[in-house]
């Protein structure tokens, strides 16, 4: 395995190990199944279909790729925004979206308060254990993914370790601030290649307690890009048992935290600030760390 030279060999376990297995049916948006070649063809078709609109406003998530402890098995999700309606049932005109296609037009830095404002996040109520903000992406990955994110000019990583509402899973989720939408797309492809080739992985944020399993058991990874940001999620079982592609709970967590929360709520609030539905109504203090 390639490694960037910092701190010796990357920690084990990696985010692949089990052979591809049949995937359970989940109620996820526009789910496409298949091996890597079919996924890439689906992604190419999606890009050809949406590129002009993406380049214009940069507000549609492109893909979530889930590396599930398998040697190159991926699942792609695509999602679109909901249509708003007024009280009388008529469709309200959409507000003018804020451009998040690059840092020049969207210079406001990410903050822990923006992404993790309260003790819980997302509709399901994931418990925030500890948050962290860093000035680069070197802490969030090991191996080739670090190089990919550096090439994308990552200037911020804001992440948190959380637990699932039933305490079965421990999770690290966060947003990365990249240079532009084009850089995010390139990072998306580069990460797909690097993770699929077993040349590195995203790491969990170890803060003690159940998060120690990040360094002990196989994990499940998902990420998505929108505008000049990349949202990601690393999931492990709190009991240390390895995850595989049949774990519906882990996959639901990735959809909840990446698609619905980081992409669909936090970044949507940048695009249309008044639309931040689902954020905690009464933020309460939580731990922050470096």
PDB file of C-alpha atoms in Angstrom:
ATOM      1  CA  UNK A   1       0.000   0.000   0.000  1.00  0.00           C
ATOM      2  CA  UNK A   2       1.283   3.480  -0.916  1.00  0.00           C
ATOM      3  CA  UNK A   3       1.784   5.861   1.965  1.00  0.00           C
ATOM      4  CA  UNK A   4       2.663   9.538   2.267  1.00  0.00           C
ATOM      5  CA  UNK A   5       5.529   8.983   4.677  1.00  0.00           C
ATOM      6  CA  UNK A   6       4.082  10.641   7.745  1.00  0.00           C
ATOM      7  CA  UNK A   7       4.199   8.546  10.881  1.00  0.00           C
ATOM      8  CA  UNK A   8       5.223   5.250   9.320  1.00  0.00           C
ATOM      9  CA  UNK A   9       2.712   2.805   7.854  1.00  0.00           C
ATOM     10  CA  UNK A  10      -1.005   3.695   7.854  1.00  0.00           C
ATOM     11  CA  UNK A  11      -3.073   2.334  10.684  1.00  0.00           C
ATOM     12  CA  UNK A  12      -5.065  -0.809  10.143  1.00  0.00           C
ATOM     13  CA  UNK A  13      -7.708  -1.859   9.376  1.00  0.00           C
ATOM     14  CA  UNK A  14      -8.344  -0.616   5.860  1.00  0.00           C
ATOM     15  CA  UNK A  15     -11.754   0.129   4.366  1.00  0.00           C
ATOM     16  CA  UNK A  16     -11.975  -3.037   2.310  1.00  0.00           C
ATOM     17  CA  UNK A  17     -11.517  -6.735   3.019  1.00  0.00           C
ATOM     18  CA  UNK A  18     -14.624  -8.801   2.322  1.00  0.00           C
ATOM     19  CA  UNK A  19     -15.525  -9.891  -1.229  1.00  0.00           C
ATOM     20  CA  UNK A  20     -18.487  -8.154  -2.884  1.00  0.00           C
ATOM     21  CA  UNK A  21     -21.799  -9.412  -1.595  1.00  0.00           C
ATOM     22  CA  UNK A  22     -25.445  -8.998  -2.501  1.00  0.00           C
ATOM     23  CA  UNK A  23     -26.717  -5.636  -1.342  1.00  0.00           C
ATOM     24  CA  UNK A  24     -29.902  -5.236   0.706  1.00  0.00           C
ATOM     25  CA  UNK A  25     -32.754  -3.155  -0.653  1.00  0.00           C
ATOM     26  CA  UNK A  26     -32.861   0.236   1.037  1.00  0.00           C
ATOM     27  CA  UNK A  27     -35.220   3.140   0.649  1.00  0.00           C
ATOM     28  CA  UNK A  28     -32.555   5.421  -0.815  1.00  0.00           C
ATOM     29  CA  UNK A  29     -32.997   7.899  -3.692  1.00  0.00           C
ATOM     30  CA  UNK A  30     -32.398   6.632  -7.253  1.00  0.00           C
ATOM     31  CA  UNK A  31     -30.117   3.802  -6.209  1.00  0.00           C
ATOM     32  CA  UNK A  32     -27.967   2.181  -8.879  1.00  0.00           C
ATOM     33  CA  UNK A  33     -26.356  -1.187  -8.335  1.00  0.00           C
ATOM     34  CA  UNK A  34     -23.514  -2.979  -9.974  1.00  0.00           C
ATOM     35  CA  UNK A  35     -19.777  -3.275 -10.276  1.00  0.00           C
ATOM     36  CA  UNK A  36     -17.331  -0.484 -10.804  1.00  0.00           C
ATOM     37  CA  UNK A  37     -17.671  -0.313 -14.592  1.00  0.00           C
ATOM     38  CA  UNK A  38     -21.474   0.046 -14.447  1.00  0.00           C
ATOM     39  CA  UNK A  39     -21.169   2.696 -11.741  1.00  0.00           C
ATOM     40  CA  UNK A  40     -18.719   4.722 -13.807  1.00  0.00           C
ATOM     41  CA  UNK A  41     -20.979   4.543 -16.849  1.00  0.00           C
ATOM     42  CA  UNK A  42     -23.912   5.731 -14.737  1.00  0.00           C
ATOM     43  CA  UNK A  43     -21.817   8.586 -13.354  1.00  0.00           C
ATOM     44  CA  UNK A  44     -20.709   9.597 -16.862  1.00  0.00           C
ATOM     45  CA  UNK A  45     -24.319   9.697 -18.052  1.00  0.00           C
ATOM     46  CA  UNK A  46     -25.338  11.761 -15.016  1.00  0.00           C
ATOM     47  CA  UNK A  47     -22.533  14.254 -15.607  1.00  0.00           C
ATOM     48  CA  UNK A  48     -23.388  14.653 -19.294  1.00  0.00           C
ATOM     49  CA  UNK A  49     -27.018  15.253 -18.391  1.00  0.00           C
ATOM     50  CA  UNK A  50     -26.478  17.786 -15.578  1.00  0.00           C
ATOM     51  CA  UNK A  51     -23.163  19.502 -16.310  1.00  0.00           C
ATOM     52  CA  UNK A  52     -24.540  22.799 -17.749  1.00  0.00           C
ATOM     53  CA  UNK A  53     -26.802  23.309 -14.755  1.00  0.00           C
ATOM     54  CA  UNK A  54     -24.100  22.279 -12.324  1.00  0.00           C
ATOM     55  CA  UNK A  55     -21.668  24.756 -13.860  1.00  0.00           C
ATOM     56  CA  UNK A  56     -24.264  27.503 -13.644  1.00  0.00           C
ATOM     57  CA  UNK A  57     -25.262  27.245  -9.991  1.00  0.00           C
ATOM     58  CA  UNK A  58     -23.318  24.383  -8.462  1.00  0.00           C
ATOM     59  CA  UNK A  59     -26.044  23.133  -6.155  1.00  0.00           C
ATOM     60  CA  UNK A  60     -26.690  19.513  -7.126  1.00  0.00           C
ATOM     61  CA  UNK A  61     -24.930  16.674  -5.374  1.00  0.00           C
ATOM     62  CA  UNK A  62     -23.138  14.512  -7.891  1.00  0.00           C
ATOM     63  CA  UNK A  63     -22.677  11.169  -6.219  1.00  0.00           C
ATOM     64  CA  UNK A  64     -22.187   9.354  -2.991  1.00  0.00           C
ATOM     65  CA  UNK A  65     -19.671   6.589  -3.288  1.00  0.00           C
ATOM     66  CA  UNK A  66     -19.654   3.984  -0.572  1.00  0.00           C
ATOM     67  CA  UNK A  67     -16.493   1.951  -0.108  1.00  0.00           C
ATOM     68  CA  UNK A  68     -17.658  -0.925   2.027  1.00  0.00           C
ATOM     69  CA  UNK A  69     -14.741  -3.030   3.116  1.00  0.00           C
ATOM     70  CA  UNK A  70     -14.754  -4.576  -0.357  1.00  0.00           C
ATOM     71  CA  UNK A  71     -12.133  -4.569  -3.052  1.00  0.00           C
ATOM     72  CA  UNK A  72     -13.598  -1.817  -5.194  1.00  0.00           C
ATOM     73  CA  UNK A  73     -17.340  -2.271  -4.649  1.00  0.00           C
ATOM     74  CA  UNK A  74     -19.241   1.016  -4.911  1.00  0.00           C
ATOM     75  CA  UNK A  75     -22.815   2.186  -4.719  1.00  0.00           C
ATOM     76  CA  UNK A  76     -23.931   5.435  -6.283  1.00  0.00           C
ATOM     77  CA  UNK A  77     -26.773   7.604  -5.106  1.00  0.00           C
ATOM     78  CA  UNK A  78     -28.070  10.662  -6.916  1.00  0.00           C
ATOM     79  CA  UNK A  79     -30.483  13.100  -5.403  1.00  0.00           C
ATOM     80  CA  UNK A  80     -32.434  16.160  -6.411  1.00  0.00           C
ATOM     81  CA  UNK A  81     -34.012  18.947  -4.408  1.00  0.00           C
ATOM     82  CA  UNK A  82     -37.625  18.974  -3.298  1.00  0.00           C
ATOM     83  CA  UNK A  83     -40.143  21.386  -4.819  1.00  0.00           C
ATOM     84  CA  UNK A  84     -41.490  23.937  -2.365  1.00  0.00           C
ATOM     85  CA  UNK A  85     -45.187  24.775  -2.243  1.00  0.00           C
ATOM     86  CA  UNK A  86     -47.151  27.596  -0.649  1.00  0.00           C
ATOM     87  CA  UNK A  87     -49.990  27.148   1.849  1.00  0.00           C
ATOM     88  CA  UNK A  88     -52.603  27.268  -0.944  1.00  0.00           C
ATOM     89  CA  UNK A  89     -50.841  24.484  -2.840  1.00  0.00           C
ATOM     90  CA  UNK A  90     -49.251  26.614  -5.545  1.00  0.00           C
ATOM     91  CA  UNK A  91     -45.551  26.230  -6.257  1.00  0.00           C
ATOM     92  CA  UNK A  92     -43.497  29.046  -4.747  1.00  0.00           C
ATOM     93  CA  UNK A  93     -40.859  30.666  -6.973  1.00  0.00           C
ATOM     94  CA  UNK A  94     -37.408  29.477  -5.928  1.00  0.00           C
ATOM     95  CA  UNK A  95     -35.103  32.045  -4.317  1.00  0.00           C
ATOM     96  CA  UNK A  96     -32.017  33.122  -6.200  1.00  0.00           C
ATOM     97  CA  UNK A  97     -29.383  30.586  -5.150  1.00  0.00           C
ATOM     98  CA  UNK A  98     -26.048  31.614  -3.708  1.00  0.00           C
ATOM     99  CA  UNK A  99     -23.182  30.380  -5.868  1.00  0.00           C
ATOM    100  CA  UNK A 100     -20.948  27.858  -4.081  1.00  0.00           C
ATOM    101  CA  UNK A 101     -19.000  26.780  -7.156  1.00  0.00           C
ATOM    102  CA  UNK A 102     -15.667  28.104  -5.843  1.00  0.00           C
ATOM    103  CA  UNK A 103     -14.067  29.887  -2.888  1.00  0.00           C
ATOM    104  CA  UNK A 104     -13.831  33.182  -4.764  1.00  0.00           C
ATOM    105  CA  UNK A 105     -17.617  33.544  -4.887  1.00  0.00           C
ATOM    106  CA  UNK A 106     -18.169  31.665  -1.610  1.00  0.00           C
ATOM    107  CA  UNK A 107     -15.307  32.823   0.636  1.00  0.00           C
ATOM    108  CA  UNK A 108     -16.934  32.256   4.041  1.00  0.00           C
ATOM    109  CA  UNK A 109     -14.979  29.560   5.886  1.00  0.00           C
ATOM    110  CA  UNK A 110     -16.646  26.511   7.347  1.00  0.00           C
ATOM    111  CA  UNK A 111     -17.114  26.563  11.111  1.00  0.00           C
ATOM    112  CA  UNK A 112     -17.897  23.953  13.724  1.00  0.00           C
ATOM    113  CA  UNK A 113     -20.972  25.980  14.701  1.00  0.00           C
ATOM    114  CA  UNK A 114     -22.246  25.948  11.116  1.00  0.00           C
ATOM    115  CA  UNK A 115     -21.955  22.189  10.674  1.00  0.00           C
ATOM    116  CA  UNK A 116     -22.464  20.871  14.204  1.00  0.00           C
ATOM    117  CA  UNK A 117     -24.431  23.577  16.035  1.00  0.00           C
ATOM    118  CA  UNK A 118     -25.941  21.422  18.740  1.00  0.00           C
ATOM    119  CA  UNK A 119     -25.661  18.268  20.782  1.00  0.00           C
ATOM    120  CA  UNK A 120     -27.422  16.277  18.056  1.00  0.00           C
ATOM    121  CA  UNK A 121     -27.649  16.571  14.278  1.00  0.00           C
ATOM    122  CA  UNK A 122     -29.944  15.287  11.532  1.00  0.00           C
ATOM    123  CA  UNK A 123     -33.555  14.281  11.941  1.00  0.00           C
ATOM    124  CA  UNK A 124     -32.646  10.928  13.497  1.00  0.00           C
ATOM    125  CA  UNK A 125     -30.686  12.615  16.296  1.00  0.00           C
ATOM    126  CA  UNK A 126     -27.051  11.536  15.992  1.00  0.00           C
ATOM    127  CA  UNK A 127     -25.219  12.443  19.201  1.00  0.00           C
ATOM    128  CA  UNK A 128     -22.226  14.756  18.694  1.00  0.00           C
ATOM    129  CA  UNK A 129     -19.334  13.549  20.853  1.00  0.00           C
ATOM    130  CA  UNK A 130     -16.591  15.972  19.797  1.00  0.00           C
ATOM    131  CA  UNK A 131     -15.887  18.319  16.889  1.00  0.00           C
ATOM    132  CA  UNK A 132     -12.649  19.392  15.235  1.00  0.00           C
ATOM    133  CA  UNK A 133     -11.624  22.069  12.724  1.00  0.00           C
ATOM    134  CA  UNK A 134      -8.307  21.816  10.860  1.00  0.00           C
ATOM    135  CA  UNK A 135      -6.568  24.085   8.346  1.00  0.00           C
ATOM    136  CA  UNK A 136      -5.997  21.258   5.850  1.00  0.00           C
ATOM    137  CA  UNK A 137      -7.147  17.719   5.075  1.00  0.00           C
ATOM    138  CA  UNK A 138      -4.078  15.797   6.221  1.00  0.00           C
ATOM    139  CA  UNK A 139      -5.760  14.487   9.367  1.00  0.00           C
ATOM    140  CA  UNK A 140      -8.835  13.030   7.678  1.00  0.00           C
ATOM    141  CA  UNK A 141      -7.157  10.400   5.506  1.00  0.00           C
ATOM    142  CA  UNK A 142      -4.030   8.330   4.982  1.00  0.00           C
ATOM    143  CA  UNK A 143      -2.180   7.307   1.852  1.00  0.00           C
ATOM    144  CA  UNK A 144      -3.146   8.406  -1.653  1.00  0.00           C
ATOM    145  CA  UNK A 145      -6.357  10.230  -0.615  1.00  0.00           C
ATOM    146  CA  UNK A 146      -4.201  12.812   1.201  1.00  0.00           C
ATOM    147  CA  UNK A 147      -2.460  13.630  -2.086  1.00  0.00           C
ATOM    148  CA  UNK A 148      -5.785  13.816  -3.913  1.00  0.00           C
ATOM    149  CA  UNK A 149      -7.191  16.294  -1.382  1.00  0.00           C
ATOM    150  CA  UNK A 150      -3.991  18.350  -1.394  1.00  0.00           C
ATOM    151  CA  UNK A 151      -4.206  18.669  -5.186  1.00  0.00           C
ATOM    152  CA  UNK A 152      -7.775  19.918  -4.714  1.00  0.00           C
ATOM    153  CA  UNK A 153      -6.319  22.698  -2.509  1.00  0.00           C
ATOM    154  CA  UNK A 154      -8.166  21.672   0.632  1.00  0.00           C
ATOM    155  CA  UNK A 155      -7.912  24.499   3.154  1.00  0.00           C
ATOM    156  CA  UNK A 156     -10.323  23.230   5.802  1.00  0.00           C
ATOM    157  CA  UNK A 157     -11.610  20.032   7.326  1.00  0.00           C
ATOM    158  CA  UNK A 158     -14.421  20.338   9.858  1.00  0.00           C
ATOM    159  CA  UNK A 159     -15.505  17.012  11.292  1.00  0.00           C
ATOM    160  CA  UNK A 160     -17.086  15.399  14.316  1.00  0.00           C
ATOM    161  CA  UNK A 161     -17.332  12.016  15.905  1.00  0.00           C
ATOM    162  CA  UNK A 162     -20.913  11.006  16.595  1.00  0.00           C
ATOM    163  CA  UNK A 163     -22.848   8.005  17.811  1.00  0.00           C
ATOM    164  CA  UNK A 164     -26.006   6.612  16.272  1.00  0.00           C
ATOM    165  CA  UNK A 165     -29.226   7.113  18.239  1.00  0.00           C
ATOM    166  CA  UNK A 166     -29.189   3.465  19.348  1.00  0.00           C
ATOM    167  CA  UNK A 167     -25.428   3.575  20.151  1.00  0.00           C
ATOM    168  CA  UNK A 168     -24.769   0.648  17.792  1.00  0.00           C
ATOM    169  CA  UNK A 169     -22.488   2.680  15.526  1.00  0.00           C
ATOM    170  CA  UNK A 170     -19.773   5.288  15.973  1.00  0.00           C
ATOM    171  CA  UNK A 171     -19.296   7.716  13.118  1.00  0.00           C
ATOM    172  CA  UNK A 172     -16.962  10.435  11.890  1.00  0.00           C
ATOM    173  CA  UNK A 173     -18.595  12.878   9.475  1.00  0.00           C
ATOM    174  CA  UNK A 174     -17.442  16.197   8.085  1.00  0.00           C
ATOM    175  CA  UNK A 175     -17.066  18.698   5.272  1.00  0.00           C
ATOM    176  CA  UNK A 176     -13.883  19.535   3.364  1.00  0.00           C
ATOM    177  CA  UNK A 177     -13.372  22.975   1.809  1.00  0.00           C
ATOM    178  CA  UNK A 178     -11.845  22.575  -1.658  1.00  0.00           C
ATOM    179  CA  UNK A 179     -10.852  25.203  -4.212  1.00  0.00           C
ATOM    180  CA  UNK A 180     -13.663  24.855  -6.725  1.00  0.00           C
ATOM    181  CA  UNK A 181     -16.405  22.656  -8.067  1.00  0.00           C
ATOM    182  CA  UNK A 182     -13.991  21.420 -10.734  1.00  0.00           C
ATOM    183  CA  UNK A 183     -11.446  20.531  -8.038  1.00  0.00           C
ATOM    184  CA  UNK A 184     -14.145  18.713  -6.064  1.00  0.00           C
ATOM    185  CA  UNK A 185     -15.111  16.685  -9.134  1.00  0.00           C
ATOM    186  CA  UNK A 186     -11.475  15.787  -9.755  1.00  0.00           C
ATOM    187  CA  UNK A 187     -11.089  14.797  -6.104  1.00  0.00           C
ATOM    188  CA  UNK A 188     -14.215  12.652  -6.389  1.00  0.00           C
ATOM    189  CA  UNK A 189     -12.678  10.695  -9.268  1.00  0.00           C
ATOM    190  CA  UNK A 190      -9.250  10.551  -7.637  1.00  0.00           C
ATOM    191  CA  UNK A 191     -10.669   9.217  -4.383  1.00  0.00           C
ATOM    192  CA  UNK A 192     -12.697   6.607  -6.207  1.00  0.00           C
ATOM    193  CA  UNK A 193      -9.524   5.384  -7.885  1.00  0.00           C
ATOM    194  CA  UNK A 194      -7.344   5.532  -4.760  1.00  0.00           C
ATOM    195  CA  UNK A 195      -9.796   3.846  -2.401  1.00  0.00           C
ATOM    196  CA  UNK A 196     -10.770   1.267  -4.999  1.00  0.00           C
ATOM    197  CA  UNK A 197      -7.106   0.393  -5.551  1.00  0.00           C
ATOM    198  CA  UNK A 198      -6.553   0.052  -1.785  1.00  0.00           C
ATOM    199  CA  UNK A 199      -4.025   2.891  -1.753  1.00  0.00           C
ATOM    200  CA  UNK A 200      -5.413   4.642   1.288  1.00  0.00           C
ATOM    201  CA  UNK A 201      -8.531   5.415   3.269  1.00  0.00           C
ATOM    202  CA  UNK A 202     -10.401   8.029   5.258  1.00  0.00           C
ATOM    203  CA  UNK A 203      -9.800   7.817   8.989  1.00  0.00           C
ATOM    204  CA  UNK A 204     -12.173   8.066  11.910  1.00  0.00           C
ATOM    205  CA  UNK A 205     -11.648  10.820  14.468  1.00  0.00           C
ATOM    206  CA  UNK A 206     -10.610   8.971  17.628  1.00  0.00           C
ATOM    207  CA  UNK A 207     -11.663  10.802  20.796  1.00  0.00           C
ATOM    208  CA  UNK A 208     -11.701   7.943  23.283  1.00  0.00           C
ATOM    209  CA  UNK A 209     -14.661   5.860  24.358  1.00  0.00           C
ATOM    210  CA  UNK A 210     -16.294   3.858  21.571  1.00  0.00           C
ATOM    211  CA  UNK A 211     -14.330   5.736  18.888  1.00  0.00           C
ATOM    212  CA  UNK A 212     -11.266   3.571  19.582  1.00  0.00           C
ATOM    213  CA  UNK A 213     -12.821   1.008  17.230  1.00  0.00           C
ATOM    214  CA  UNK A 214     -11.771   3.194  14.286  1.00  0.00           C
ATOM    215  CA  UNK A 215      -8.279   1.771  14.689  1.00  0.00           C
ATOM    216  CA  UNK A 216      -9.405  -1.791  15.313  1.00  0.00           C
ATOM    217  CA  UNK A 217     -12.148  -2.840  12.888  1.00  0.00           C
ATOM    218  CA  UNK A 218     -13.074  -2.501   9.240  1.00  0.00           C
ATOM    219  CA  UNK A 219     -15.193   0.547   8.461  1.00  0.00           C
ATOM    220  CA  UNK A 220     -17.626   1.735   5.821  1.00  0.00           C
ATOM    221  CA  UNK A 221     -16.994   4.943   3.873  1.00  0.00           C
ATOM    222  CA  UNK A 222     -19.236   7.250   1.884  1.00  0.00           C
ATOM    223  CA  UNK A 223     -18.727  10.676   0.339  1.00  0.00           C
ATOM    224  CA  UNK A 224     -20.431  13.211  -1.894  1.00  0.00           C
ATOM    225  CA  UNK A 225     -19.501  16.496  -3.559  1.00  0.00           C
ATOM    226  CA  UNK A 226     -21.497  19.680  -3.970  1.00  0.00           C
ATOM    227  CA  UNK A 227     -20.082  22.980  -5.183  1.00  0.00           C
ATOM    228  CA  UNK A 228     -16.537  23.320  -3.852  1.00  0.00           C
ATOM    229  CA  UNK A 229     -17.192  21.048  -0.872  1.00  0.00           C
ATOM    230  CA  UNK A 230     -16.826  17.341  -0.174  1.00  0.00           C
ATOM    231  CA  UNK A 231     -18.890  15.700   2.546  1.00  0.00           C
ATOM    232  CA  UNK A 232     -17.885  12.323   3.910  1.00  0.00           C
ATOM    233  CA  UNK A 233     -18.711   9.768   6.570  1.00  0.00           C
ATOM    234  CA  UNK A 234     -16.763   6.878   8.137  1.00  0.00           C
ATOM    235  CA  UNK A 235     -18.875   4.322  10.017  1.00  0.00           C
ATOM    236  CA  UNK A 236     -17.816   1.595  12.455  1.00  0.00           C
ATOM    237  CA  UNK A 237     -19.704  -0.685  14.787  1.00  0.00           C
ATOM    238  CA  UNK A 238     -19.295   0.355  18.412  1.00  0.00           C
ATOM    239  CA  UNK A 239     -18.728  -3.280  19.393  1.00  0.00           C
ATOM    240  CA  UNK A 240     -15.757  -3.521  17.023  1.00  0.00           C
ATOM    241  CA  UNK A 241     -17.283  -6.088  14.681  1.00  0.00           C
ATOM    242  CA  UNK A 242     -16.214  -5.525  11.048  1.00  0.00           C
ATOM    243  CA  UNK A 243     -18.711  -4.040   8.617  1.00  0.00           C
ATOM    244  CA  UNK A 244     -19.481  -5.433   5.185  1.00  0.00           C
ATOM    245  CA  UNK A 245     -21.745  -4.573   2.291  1.00  0.00           C
ATOM    246  CA  UNK A 246     -24.778  -6.202   3.909  1.00  0.00           C
ATOM    247  CA  UNK A 247     -24.936  -3.775   6.844  1.00  0.00           C
ATOM    248  CA  UNK A 248     -28.084  -1.771   6.153  1.00  0.00           C
ATOM    249  CA  UNK A 249     -27.668   0.325   9.298  1.00  0.00           C
ATOM    250  CA  UNK A 250     -24.289   1.687   8.256  1.00  0.00           C
ATOM    251  CA  UNK A 251     -25.547   2.510   4.796  1.00  0.00           C
ATOM    252  CA  UNK A 252     -28.550   4.320   6.232  1.00  0.00           C
ATOM    253  CA  UNK A 253     -26.210   6.378   8.416  1.00  0.00           C
ATOM    254  CA  UNK A 254     -24.242   7.461   5.349  1.00  0.00           C
ATOM    255  CA  UNK A 255     -27.448   8.538   3.631  1.00  0.00           C
ATOM    256  CA  UNK A 256     -28.651  10.362   6.762  1.00  0.00           C
ATOM    257  CA  UNK A 257     -25.414  12.222   7.445  1.00  0.00           C
ATOM    258  CA  UNK A 258     -23.876  12.774   4.001  1.00  0.00           C
ATOM    259  CA  UNK A 259     -26.841  13.139   1.669  1.00  0.00           C
ATOM    260  CA  UNK A 260     -29.561  14.469   3.921  1.00  0.00           C
ATOM    261  CA  UNK A 261     -27.576  16.429   6.497  1.00  0.00           C
ATOM    262  CA  UNK A 262     -24.188  17.640   5.205  1.00  0.00           C
ATOM    263  CA  UNK A 263     -25.262  18.042   1.572  1.00  0.00           C
ATOM    264  CA  UNK A 264     -28.996  18.514   1.891  1.00  0.00           C
ATOM    265  CA  UNK A 265     -29.127  20.681   5.020  1.00  0.00           C
ATOM    266  CA  UNK A 266     -25.784  22.343   5.837  1.00  0.00           C
ATOM    267  CA  UNK A 267     -24.702  23.149   2.280  1.00  0.00           C
ATOM    268  CA  UNK A 268     -28.267  23.852   1.221  1.00  0.00           C
ATOM    269  CA  UNK A 269     -28.308  26.556   3.897  1.00  0.00           C
ATOM    270  CA  UNK A 270     -25.409  28.231   2.065  1.00  0.00           C
ATOM    271  CA  UNK A 271     -27.252  28.043  -1.242  1.00  0.00           C
ATOM    272  CA  UNK A 272     -30.586  29.249   0.149  1.00  0.00           C
ATOM    273  CA  UNK A 273     -30.031  30.395   3.754  1.00  0.00           C
ATOM    274  CA  UNK A 274     -33.719  30.462   4.698  1.00  0.00           C
ATOM    275  CA  UNK A 275     -34.094  26.760   3.845  1.00  0.00           C
ATOM    276  CA  UNK A 276     -32.169  25.307   6.761  1.00  0.00           C
ATOM    277  CA  UNK A 277     -34.951  23.094   7.957  1.00  0.00           C
ATOM    278  CA  UNK A 278     -34.063  20.248  10.226  1.00  0.00           C
ATOM    279  CA  UNK A 279     -31.263  21.998  12.107  1.00  0.00           C
ATOM    280  CA  UNK A 280     -31.401  21.713  15.891  1.00  0.00           C
ATOM    281  CA  UNK A 281     -33.809  24.339  17.199  1.00  0.00           C
ATOM    282  CA  UNK A 282     -32.023  24.810  20.507  1.00  0.00           C
ATOM    283  CA  UNK A 283     -28.263  24.341  20.169  1.00  0.00           C
ATOM    284  CA  UNK A 284     -26.506  23.203  23.304  1.00  0.00           C
ATOM    285  CA  UNK A 285     -22.794  23.213  24.057  1.00  0.00           C
ATOM    286  CA  UNK A 286     -20.633  20.269  23.028  1.00  0.00           C
ATOM    287  CA  UNK A 287     -16.969  19.436  23.166  1.00  0.00           C
ATOM    288  CA  UNK A 288     -14.543  20.771  20.583  1.00  0.00           C
ATOM    289  CA  UNK A 289     -10.993  19.613  20.020  1.00  0.00           C
ATOM    290  CA  UNK A 290      -7.943  20.003  17.834  1.00  0.00           C
TER     291      UNK A 290
END
